[in-house]
mmCIF file of N, CA and C in Angstrom:
data_model
loop_
_atom_site.group_PDB
_atom_site.id
_atom_site.type_symbol
_atom_site.label_atom_id
_atom_site.label_comp_id
_atom_site.label_asym_id
_atom_site.label_seq_id
_atom_site.Cartn_x
_atom_site.Cartn_y
_atom_site.Cartn_z
ATOM 1 N N UNK A 237 67.785 181.170 88.059
ATOM 2 C CA UNK A 237 69.140 181.468 87.640
ATOM 3 C C UNK A 237 69.481 183.015 87.460
ATOM 4 N N UNK A 238 70.374 183.477 88.513
ATOM 5 C CA UNK A 238 70.134 185.170 88.384
ATOM 6 C C UNK A 238 71.572 185.530 87.614
ATOM 7 N N UNK A 239 71.451 186.269 86.584
ATOM 8 C CA UNK A 239 72.974 186.642 85.604
ATOM 9 C C UNK A 239 73.245 188.020 86.275
ATOM 10 N N UNK A 240 74.023 188.209 86.549
ATOM 11 C CA UNK A 240 74.997 189.515 86.885
ATOM 12 C C UNK A 240 75.167 190.456 85.758
ATOM 13 N N UNK A 241 74.341 191.484 85.944
ATOM 14 C CA UNK A 241 74.382 192.548 85.025
ATOM 15 C C UNK A 241 74.732 193.941 85.532
ATOM 16 N N UNK A 242 75.742 194.719 84.746
ATOM 17 C CA UNK A 242 75.874 195.882 85.002
ATOM 18 C C UNK A 242 74.942 197.235 84.450
ATOM 19 N N UNK A 243 75.020 198.466 84.746
ATOM 20 C CA UNK A 243 74.156 199.677 84.441
ATOM 21 C C UNK A 243 75.197 200.173 83.443
ATOM 22 N N UNK A 244 75.026 200.487 82.273
ATOM 23 C CA UNK A 244 75.816 201.556 81.455
ATOM 24 C C UNK A 244 75.745 202.673 82.320
ATOM 25 N N UNK A 245 76.927 203.481 81.909
ATOM 26 C CA UNK A 245 77.033 204.943 82.755
ATOM 27 C C UNK A 245 76.436 205.861 81.986
ATOM 28 N N UNK A 246 76.502 205.832 80.683
ATOM 29 C CA UNK A 246 75.571 206.822 79.310
ATOM 30 C C UNK A 246 74.326 206.404 79.590
ATOM 31 N N UNK A 247 73.886 205.536 79.022
ATOM 32 C CA UNK A 247 72.279 205.437 78.745
ATOM 33 C C UNK A 247 71.680 204.767 80.192
ATOM 34 N N UNK A 248 72.202 204.384 81.012
ATOM 35 C CA UNK A 248 71.647 203.062 82.345
ATOM 36 C C UNK A 248 70.736 201.972 81.665
ATOM 37 N N UNK A 249 71.282 201.643 80.478
ATOM 38 C CA UNK A 249 70.767 200.205 80.022
ATOM 39 C C UNK A 249 71.448 199.241 80.871
ATOM 40 N N UNK A 250 70.650 197.972 80.685
ATOM 41 C CA UNK A 250 71.781 196.751 81.384
ATOM 42 C C UNK A 250 72.635 196.263 80.323
ATOM 43 N N UNK A 251 73.556 195.828 80.559
ATOM 44 C CA UNK A 251 74.802 195.458 80.038
ATOM 45 C C UNK A 251 74.916 194.002 80.419
ATOM 46 N N UNK A 252 74.622 193.038 79.401
ATOM 47 C CA UNK A 252 74.499 191.317 80.046
ATOM 48 C C UNK A 252 75.890 191.048 79.798
ATOM 49 N N UNK A 253 76.279 189.834 80.422
ATOM 50 C CA UNK A 253 77.714 189.254 80.141
ATOM 51 C C UNK A 253 78.066 189.150 78.650
ATOM 52 N N UNK A 254 79.169 189.679 78.535
ATOM 53 C CA UNK A 254 79.911 189.049 77.051
ATOM 54 C C UNK A 254 79.727 190.352 76.361
ATOM 55 N N UNK A 255 79.056 191.446 76.522
ATOM 56 C CA UNK A 255 78.856 192.695 75.822
ATOM 57 C C UNK A 255 79.251 193.752 76.426
ATOM 58 N N UNK A 256 79.509 194.977 75.874
ATOM 59 C CA UNK A 256 80.011 196.307 76.520
ATOM 60 C C UNK A 256 81.325 196.357 76.628
ATOM 61 N N UNK A 257 82.286 197.370 77.283
ATOM 62 C CA UNK A 257 83.261 197.736 77.721
ATOM 63 C C UNK A 257 83.302 198.025 79.151
ATOM 64 N N UNK A 258 84.518 198.081 79.754
ATOM 65 C CA UNK A 258 84.632 198.227 80.808
ATOM 66 C C UNK A 258 86.089 199.665 80.650
ATOM 67 N N UNK A 259 85.452 200.962 81.073
ATOM 68 C CA UNK A 259 86.363 202.026 80.852
ATOM 69 C C UNK A 259 86.902 202.383 82.295
ATOM 70 N N UNK A 260 88.168 202.677 82.375
ATOM 71 C CA UNK A 260 88.762 202.965 83.659
ATOM 72 C C UNK A 260 89.115 204.643 83.367
ATOM 73 N N UNK A 261 88.504 205.430 84.302
ATOM 74 C CA UNK A 261 88.950 207.064 84.078
ATOM 75 C C UNK A 261 90.262 207.154 85.035
ATOM 76 N N UNK A 262 90.631 208.310 84.592
ATOM 77 C CA UNK A 262 91.953 208.761 85.057
ATOM 78 C C UNK A 262 91.893 208.398 86.570
ATOM 79 N N UNK A 263 90.901 208.880 87.195
ATOM 80 C CA UNK A 263 90.890 208.863 88.804
ATOM 81 C C UNK A 263 90.745 207.287 89.285
ATOM 82 N N UNK A 264 90.303 206.309 88.297
ATOM 83 C CA UNK A 264 90.500 205.138 88.751
ATOM 84 C C UNK A 264 89.289 204.520 88.969
ATOM 85 N N UNK A 265 88.067 205.451 88.438
ATOM 86 C CA UNK A 265 86.612 205.020 88.601
ATOM 87 C C UNK A 265 86.264 204.264 87.645
ATOM 88 N N UNK A 266 85.749 202.867 87.486
ATOM 89 C CA UNK A 266 85.421 202.169 86.407
ATOM 90 C C UNK A 266 84.024 202.644 85.945
ATOM 91 N N UNK A 267 84.086 202.530 84.603
ATOM 92 C CA UNK A 267 82.679 203.089 84.165
ATOM 93 C C UNK A 267 82.481 201.866 82.965
ATOM 94 N N UNK A 268 81.280 201.328 83.101
ATOM 95 C CA UNK A 268 80.692 200.502 82.394
ATOM 96 C C UNK A 268 80.085 200.946 81.138
ATOM 97 N N UNK A 269 80.319 200.742 79.894
ATOM 98 C CA UNK A 269 79.535 201.185 78.526
ATOM 99 C C UNK A 269 79.109 200.418 77.626
ATOM 100 N N UNK A 270 77.848 200.241 77.570
ATOM 101 C CA UNK A 270 77.178 199.497 76.982
ATOM 102 C C UNK A 270 77.145 199.235 75.420
ATOM 103 N N UNK A 271 77.473 200.302 74.704
ATOM 104 C CA UNK A 271 77.802 199.938 73.458
ATOM 105 C C UNK A 271 78.691 201.006 72.636
ATOM 106 N N UNK A 272 79.093 200.710 71.377
ATOM 107 C CA UNK A 272 80.116 201.602 71.088
ATOM 108 C C UNK A 272 79.598 203.351 70.931
ATOM 109 N N UNK A 273 78.297 203.289 70.907
ATOM 110 C CA UNK A 273 77.519 204.656 70.705
ATOM 111 C C UNK A 273 77.861 205.204 72.249
ATOM 112 N N UNK A 274 77.362 204.650 73.020
ATOM 113 C CA UNK A 274 77.709 205.111 74.566
ATOM 114 C C UNK A 274 78.993 205.528 74.908
ATOM 115 N N UNK A 275 79.980 204.606 74.415
ATOM 116 C CA UNK A 275 81.555 205.022 74.539
ATOM 117 C C UNK A 275 81.697 206.146 74.057
ATOM 118 N N UNK A 276 81.208 206.222 72.872
ATOM 119 C CA UNK A 276 81.781 207.567 71.672
ATOM 120 C C UNK A 276 81.405 208.597 72.560
ATOM 121 N N UNK A 277 80.083 208.526 72.963
ATOM 122 C CA UNK A 277 79.286 209.953 73.669
ATOM 123 C C UNK A 277 80.241 210.320 74.991
ATOM 124 N N UNK A 278 80.642 209.295 75.458
ATOM 125 C CA UNK A 278 81.092 209.276 77.142
ATOM 126 C C UNK A 278 82.746 209.978 77.162
ATOM 127 N N UNK A 279 83.217 209.482 75.716
ATOM 128 C CA UNK A 279 84.558 210.250 75.574
ATOM 129 C C UNK A 279 84.401 211.646 74.945
ATOM 130 N N UNK A 280 83.410 212.127 74.254
ATOM 131 C CA UNK A 280 83.066 213.465 73.798
ATOM 132 C C UNK A 280 82.271 214.313 75.100
ATOM 133 N N UNK A 281 82.218 213.542 76.068
ATOM 134 C CA UNK A 281 81.999 214.262 77.429
ATOM 135 C C UNK A 281 80.340 214.798 77.315
ATOM 136 N N UNK A 282 79.757 213.943 76.319
ATOM 137 C CA UNK A 282 77.985 214.415 76.312
ATOM 138 C C UNK A 282 77.417 214.314 77.779
ATOM 139 N N UNK A 283 76.532 214.996 78.065
ATOM 140 C CA UNK A 283 75.535 214.827 79.257
ATOM 141 C C UNK A 283 74.526 213.652 78.775
ATOM 142 N N UNK A 284 74.327 212.759 79.779
ATOM 143 C CA UNK A 284 73.279 211.751 79.187
ATOM 144 C C UNK A 284 71.775 212.332 79.440
ATOM 145 N N UNK A 285 71.759 213.886 79.888
ATOM 146 C CA UNK A 285 70.388 214.326 80.304
ATOM 147 C C UNK A 285 70.210 215.163 79.267
ATOM 148 N N UNK A 286 71.027 215.356 78.105
ATOM 149 C CA UNK A 286 70.546 216.127 77.080
ATOM 150 C C UNK A 286 70.365 215.093 75.513
ATOM 151 N N UNK A 287 70.579 213.911 76.017
ATOM 152 C CA UNK A 287 70.284 212.918 74.703
ATOM 153 C C UNK A 287 68.687 212.261 74.746
ATOM 154 N N UNK A 288 68.140 212.314 74.124
ATOM 155 C CA UNK A 288 66.704 211.863 74.350
ATOM 156 C C UNK A 288 66.568 210.390 74.278
ATOM 157 N N UNK A 289 67.183 209.522 73.932
ATOM 158 C CA UNK A 289 67.374 207.907 74.137
ATOM 159 C C UNK A 289 67.755 207.584 75.393
ATOM 160 N N UNK A 290 68.480 208.451 76.386
ATOM 161 C CA UNK A 290 68.960 207.626 77.666
ATOM 162 C C UNK A 290 67.844 207.869 78.933
ATOM 163 N N UNK A 291 68.173 206.962 79.741
ATOM 164 C CA UNK A 291 67.251 206.958 81.041
ATOM 165 C C UNK A 291 67.281 208.154 81.632
ATOM 166 N N UNK A 292 68.246 209.100 81.699
ATOM 167 C CA UNK A 292 68.587 210.503 82.605
ATOM 168 C C UNK A 292 67.588 211.415 81.766
ATOM 169 N N UNK A 293 67.473 211.371 80.382
ATOM 170 C CA UNK A 293 66.618 212.165 79.777
ATOM 171 C C UNK A 293 65.164 212.101 80.064
ATOM 172 N N UNK A 294 64.685 210.798 80.148
ATOM 173 C CA UNK A 294 63.482 210.396 80.422
ATOM 174 C C UNK A 294 63.047 210.629 81.681
ATOM 175 N N UNK A 295 63.868 210.351 82.772
ATOM 176 C CA UNK A 295 63.832 210.881 84.291
ATOM 177 C C UNK A 295 63.765 212.326 84.337
ATOM 178 N N UNK A 296 64.109 212.913 83.598
ATOM 179 C CA UNK A 296 64.400 214.607 83.727
ATOM 180 C C UNK A 296 63.135 215.102 83.006
ATOM 181 N N UNK A 297 62.466 214.514 81.996
ATOM 182 C CA UNK A 297 61.523 214.939 81.304
ATOM 183 C C UNK A 297 60.255 214.139 81.534
ATOM 184 N N UNK A 298 60.009 213.500 82.755
ATOM 185 C CA UNK A 298 58.798 212.912 83.295
ATOM 186 C C UNK A 298 58.120 211.921 82.426
ATOM 187 N N UNK A 299 58.870 211.137 81.493
ATOM 188 C CA UNK A 299 58.337 210.060 80.741
ATOM 189 C C UNK A 299 58.514 209.000 81.154
ATOM 190 N N UNK A 300 57.380 208.098 80.844
ATOM 191 C CA UNK A 300 57.332 206.622 81.288
ATOM 192 C C UNK A 300 56.872 206.646 82.755
ATOM 193 N N UNK A 301 56.364 207.291 83.274
ATOM 194 C CA UNK A 301 56.070 207.346 84.810
ATOM 195 C C UNK A 301 54.435 206.398 84.858
ATOM 196 N N UNK A 302 54.895 205.723 85.807
ATOM 197 C CA UNK A 302 53.361 204.727 86.047
ATOM 198 C C UNK A 302 52.020 205.739 86.145
ATOM 199 N N UNK A 303 50.898 204.732 86.219
ATOM 200 C CA UNK A 303 49.701 205.531 86.142
ATOM 201 C C UNK A 303 49.434 205.815 87.565
ATOM 202 N N UNK A 304 49.969 205.211 88.427
ATOM 203 C CA UNK A 304 49.645 205.734 90.177
ATOM 204 C C UNK A 304 50.258 207.179 90.185
ATOM 205 N N UNK A 305 51.615 207.357 89.679
ATOM 206 C CA UNK A 305 51.845 208.803 89.893
ATOM 207 C C UNK A 305 51.207 209.667 88.485
ATOM 208 N N UNK A 306 50.738 209.320 87.928
ATOM 209 C CA UNK A 306 50.411 210.394 86.730
ATOM 210 C C UNK A 306 49.273 211.489 87.123
ATOM 211 N N UNK A 307 48.558 211.539 88.287
ATOM 212 C CA UNK A 307 47.798 212.298 88.736
ATOM 213 C C UNK A 307 48.432 213.519 89.155
ATOM 214 N N UNK A 308 48.062 214.580 88.428
ATOM 215 C CA UNK A 308 48.887 215.812 88.714
ATOM 216 C C UNK A 308 48.326 216.468 90.112
ATOM 217 N N UNK A 309 49.482 217.007 90.668
ATOM 218 C CA UNK A 309 48.796 217.544 91.999
ATOM 219 C C UNK A 309 48.536 218.926 92.046
ATOM 220 N N UNK A 310 47.287 219.579 92.467
ATOM 221 C CA UNK A 310 47.023 220.805 92.183
ATOM 222 C C UNK A 310 46.948 221.589 93.547
ATOM 223 N N UNK A 311 47.332 222.860 93.295
ATOM 224 C CA UNK A 311 46.964 223.674 94.591
ATOM 225 C C UNK A 311 45.659 224.346 94.545
ATOM 226 N N UNK A 312 44.956 224.144 95.276
ATOM 227 C CA UNK A 312 43.546 224.763 95.381
ATOM 228 C C UNK A 312 43.616 226.172 95.646
ATOM 229 N N UNK A 313 42.691 226.911 95.069
ATOM 230 C CA UNK A 313 43.260 228.454 95.042
ATOM 231 C C UNK A 313 41.872 228.989 95.909
ATOM 232 N N UNK A 314 42.259 229.467 97.113
ATOM 233 C CA UNK A 314 41.518 229.765 98.356
ATOM 234 C C UNK A 314 41.007 231.062 97.816
ATOM 235 N N UNK A 315 39.361 231.378 98.352
ATOM 236 C CA UNK A 315 38.962 232.868 97.773
ATOM 237 C C UNK A 315 39.157 233.454 99.017
ATOM 238 N N UNK A 316 39.153 234.754 98.718
ATOM 239 C CA UNK A 316 39.605 235.530 99.877
ATOM 240 C C UNK A 316 38.379 236.851 99.400
ATOM 241 N N UNK A 317 37.822 237.079 100.658
ATOM 242 C CA UNK A 317 36.643 238.627 100.409
ATOM 243 C C UNK A 317 37.443 239.398 100.777
ATOM 244 N N UNK A 318 37.068 240.507 99.827
ATOM 245 C CA UNK A 318 37.977 242.033 100.230
ATOM 246 C C UNK A 318 36.920 242.769 100.397
ATOM 247 N N UNK A 319 37.254 243.919 101.010
ATOM 248 C CA UNK A 319 36.040 245.038 101.180
ATOM 249 C C UNK A 319 36.208 245.894 99.594
ATOM 250 N N UNK A 320 34.938 246.434 99.416
ATOM 251 C CA UNK A 320 34.549 246.926 98.207
ATOM 252 C C UNK A 320 34.723 248.869 98.556
ATOM 253 N N UNK A 321 35.309 249.897 97.755
ATOM 254 C CA UNK A 321 35.340 251.208 98.378
ATOM 255 C C UNK A 321 34.604 251.748 99.399
ATOM 256 N N UNK A 322 32.868 251.581 99.038
ATOM 257 C CA UNK A 322 31.880 252.090 99.571
ATOM 258 C C UNK A 322 31.836 251.171 100.998
ATOM 259 N N UNK A 323 31.846 249.812 100.696
ATOM 260 C CA UNK A 323 31.611 248.717 102.183
ATOM 261 C C UNK A 323 32.521 248.436 102.813
ATOM 262 N N UNK A 324 32.481 248.116 103.935
ATOM 263 C CA UNK A 324 33.526 247.174 104.709
ATOM 264 C C UNK A 324 33.333 245.874 104.416
ATOM 265 N N UNK A 325 34.116 245.298 104.976
ATOM 266 C CA UNK A 325 33.772 243.773 104.787
ATOM 267 C C UNK A 325 32.716 242.992 105.710
ATOM 268 N N UNK A 326 32.849 243.855 106.877
ATOM 269 C CA UNK A 326 31.603 243.173 107.732
ATOM 270 C C UNK A 326 29.987 243.710 107.315
ATOM 271 N N UNK A 327 30.172 244.956 106.268
ATOM 272 C CA UNK A 327 28.961 245.257 105.858
ATOM 273 C C UNK A 327 28.457 244.214 104.557
ATOM 274 N N UNK A 328 29.477 243.936 104.098
ATOM 275 C CA UNK A 328 29.394 242.969 103.054
ATOM 276 C C UNK A 328 28.781 241.336 103.613
ATOM 277 N N UNK A 329 29.318 241.073 104.567
ATOM 278 C CA UNK A 329 28.840 239.860 104.851
ATOM 279 C C UNK A 329 27.427 240.173 105.660
ATOM 280 N N UNK A 330 27.177 241.053 106.127
ATOM 281 C CA UNK A 330 25.729 241.236 106.687
ATOM 282 C C UNK A 330 24.901 241.306 105.763
ATOM 283 N N UNK A 331 25.259 242.046 104.612
ATOM 284 C CA UNK A 331 24.074 241.612 103.478
ATOM 285 C C UNK A 331 23.955 240.604 102.646
ATOM 286 N N UNK A 332 25.093 239.639 102.897
ATOM 287 C CA UNK A 332 25.364 238.134 102.339
ATOM 288 C C UNK A 332 24.113 237.415 103.066
ATOM 289 N N UNK A 333 24.254 237.725 104.454
ATOM 290 C CA UNK A 333 23.458 236.820 105.512
ATOM 291 C C UNK A 333 21.890 237.096 105.442
ATOM 292 N N UNK A 334 21.727 238.399 104.923
ATOM 293 C CA UNK A 334 20.045 238.902 104.591
ATOM 294 C C UNK A 334 19.234 237.893 103.699
ATOM 295 N N UNK A 335 18.105 237.817 104.103
ATOM 296 C CA UNK A 335 17.044 237.192 103.333
ATOM 297 C C UNK A 335 16.925 237.889 102.351
ATOM 298 N N UNK A 336 16.634 236.731 101.236
ATOM 299 C CA UNK A 336 16.364 237.724 99.800
ATOM 300 C C UNK A 336 15.024 238.513 99.761
ATOM 301 N N UNK A 337 13.834 238.004 100.450
ATOM 302 C CA UNK A 337 12.587 238.928 100.620
ATOM 303 C C UNK A 337 13.189 240.310 101.253
ATOM 304 N N UNK A 338 14.052 240.364 102.136
ATOM 305 C CA UNK A 338 14.035 241.507 103.042
ATOM 306 C C UNK A 338 15.140 242.320 101.816
ATOM 307 N N UNK A 339 16.190 241.750 101.215
ATOM 308 C CA UNK A 339 16.911 242.621 100.203
ATOM 309 C C UNK A 339 15.987 243.046 99.174
ATOM 310 N N UNK A 340 15.088 242.435 98.433
ATOM 311 C CA UNK A 340 14.087 242.897 97.507
ATOM 312 C C UNK A 340 13.424 244.024 98.317
ATOM 313 N N UNK A 341 12.826 243.870 99.379
ATOM 314 C CA UNK A 341 11.825 244.810 100.162
ATOM 315 C C UNK A 341 12.658 246.098 99.873
ATOM 316 N N UNK A 342 13.661 246.108 100.257
ATOM 317 C CA UNK A 342 14.661 247.451 100.695
ATOM 318 C C UNK A 342 15.031 247.945 99.102
ATOM 319 N N UNK A 343 15.363 247.083 98.524
ATOM 320 C CA UNK A 343 15.392 247.904 96.879
ATOM 321 C C UNK A 343 14.250 248.356 96.543
ATOM 322 N N UNK A 344 13.002 247.725 96.403
ATOM 323 C CA UNK A 344 11.976 248.482 96.034
ATOM 324 C C UNK A 344 11.787 249.681 96.896
ATOM 325 N N UNK A 345 12.090 250.041 98.080
ATOM 326 C CA UNK A 345 11.832 250.881 98.900
ATOM 327 C C UNK A 345 12.595 252.054 98.256
ATOM 328 N N UNK A 346 13.985 251.586 98.132
ATOM 329 C CA UNK A 346 15.091 252.796 97.275
ATOM 330 C C UNK A 346 14.463 253.205 95.928
ATOM 331 N N UNK A 347 14.216 252.424 95.403
ATOM 332 C CA UNK A 347 13.512 252.548 93.973
ATOM 333 C C UNK A 347 12.250 253.818 94.361
ATOM 334 N N UNK A 348 11.354 253.317 95.029
ATOM 335 C CA UNK A 348 10.309 254.238 95.135
ATOM 336 C C UNK A 348 10.493 255.673 95.740
ATOM 337 N N UNK A 349 11.765 255.756 96.381
ATOM 338 C CA UNK A 349 12.249 256.816 97.247
ATOM 339 C C UNK A 349 12.911 257.840 96.028
ATOM 340 N N UNK A 350 13.909 257.201 95.131
ATOM 341 C CA UNK A 350 14.223 257.649 94.156
ATOM 342 C C UNK A 350 13.524 258.193 93.125
ATOM 343 N N UNK A 351 11.997 257.693 92.909
ATOM 344 C CA UNK A 351 11.151 257.900 91.834
ATOM 345 C C UNK A 351 10.414 259.299 92.232
ATOM 346 N N UNK A 352 10.201 259.378 93.827
ATOM 347 C CA UNK A 352 9.527 260.528 94.260
ATOM 348 C C UNK A 352 10.547 261.352 94.093
ATOM 349 N N UNK A 353 11.665 261.437 94.406
ATOM 350 C CA UNK A 353 12.537 262.408 94.486
ATOM 351 C C UNK A 353 12.506 263.177 93.193
ATOM 352 N N UNK A 354 12.662 262.137 91.883
ATOM 353 C CA UNK A 354 12.689 262.745 90.725
ATOM 354 C C UNK A 354 11.540 263.146 90.057
ATOM 355 N N UNK A 355 10.365 262.916 90.638
ATOM 356 C CA UNK A 355 8.799 263.551 90.700
ATOM 357 C C UNK A 355 9.057 264.687 91.011
ATOM 358 N N UNK A 356 9.455 265.139 92.428
ATOM 359 C CA UNK A 356 9.391 266.192 93.217
ATOM 360 C C UNK A 356 10.441 267.535 92.399
ATOM 361 N N UNK A 357 11.493 267.021 91.828
ATOM 362 C CA UNK A 357 11.946 267.717 91.222
ATOM 363 C C UNK A 357 11.605 267.791 89.755
ATOM 364 N N UNK A 358 11.196 267.399 89.168
ATOM 365 C CA UNK A 358 10.504 267.689 88.129
ATOM 366 C C UNK A 358 9.283 268.832 88.200
ATOM 367 N N UNK A 359 8.462 268.680 89.209
ATOM 368 C CA UNK A 359 7.417 269.550 89.723
ATOM 369 C C UNK A 359 8.128 270.950 89.984
ATOM 370 N N UNK A 360 9.131 270.880 90.703
ATOM 371 C CA UNK A 360 9.974 272.027 90.976
ATOM 372 C C UNK A 360 10.365 272.999 89.869
ATOM 373 N N UNK A 361 10.967 272.141 88.809
ATOM 374 C CA UNK A 361 11.661 272.648 87.663
ATOM 375 C C UNK A 361 10.561 273.285 86.615
ATOM 376 N N UNK A 362 9.490 273.135 86.754
ATOM 377 C CA UNK A 362 8.248 273.335 85.795
ATOM 378 C C UNK A 362 7.813 274.673 86.352
ATOM 379 N N UNK A 363 7.529 274.656 87.705
ATOM 380 C CA UNK A 363 7.340 276.087 88.437
ATOM 381 C C UNK A 363 8.287 277.116 88.320
ATOM 382 N N UNK A 364 9.489 276.827 88.352
ATOM 383 C CA UNK A 364 10.360 277.602 88.344
ATOM 384 C C UNK A 364 10.753 278.490 86.944
ATOM 385 N N UNK A 365 10.119 277.688 85.732
ATOM 386 C CA UNK A 365 10.336 278.324 84.184
ATOM 387 C C UNK A 365 8.924 279.059 84.040
ATOM 388 N N UNK A 366 8.224 278.499 84.678
ATOM 389 C CA UNK A 366 6.949 279.776 83.938
ATOM 390 C C UNK A 366 6.662 280.768 84.706
ATOM 391 N N UNK A 367 7.437 280.916 86.144
ATOM 392 C CA UNK A 367 7.151 282.199 86.843
ATOM 393 C C UNK A 367 8.122 283.460 86.064
#
């Protein structure tokens, strides 16, 4: 057995037969109101979306959503490589592609060169002061 129910214009709750009021607006549109509370608030021209107990407010604030839609959608951040002041993007990619052994060997060679330069500068500095 199917019972014809209406929806309240304010709360969007079901109005069962024998309850509620039918209010006809000036423009002739019928409005079903489920309770005196809904009628009072409608006549005060309150917006249903601002009343916490109405379905409009719940829909607006995403309350009572089923578990299937509960998962939040996230936008994945894409990584962007940029050039550094001293190196271009191509140089950075070449260095990243090099083998670690090769890079460590280059680093060791550069360190040896710097140490040699320091040693040479120290030797020159001592000779200059003693003469």
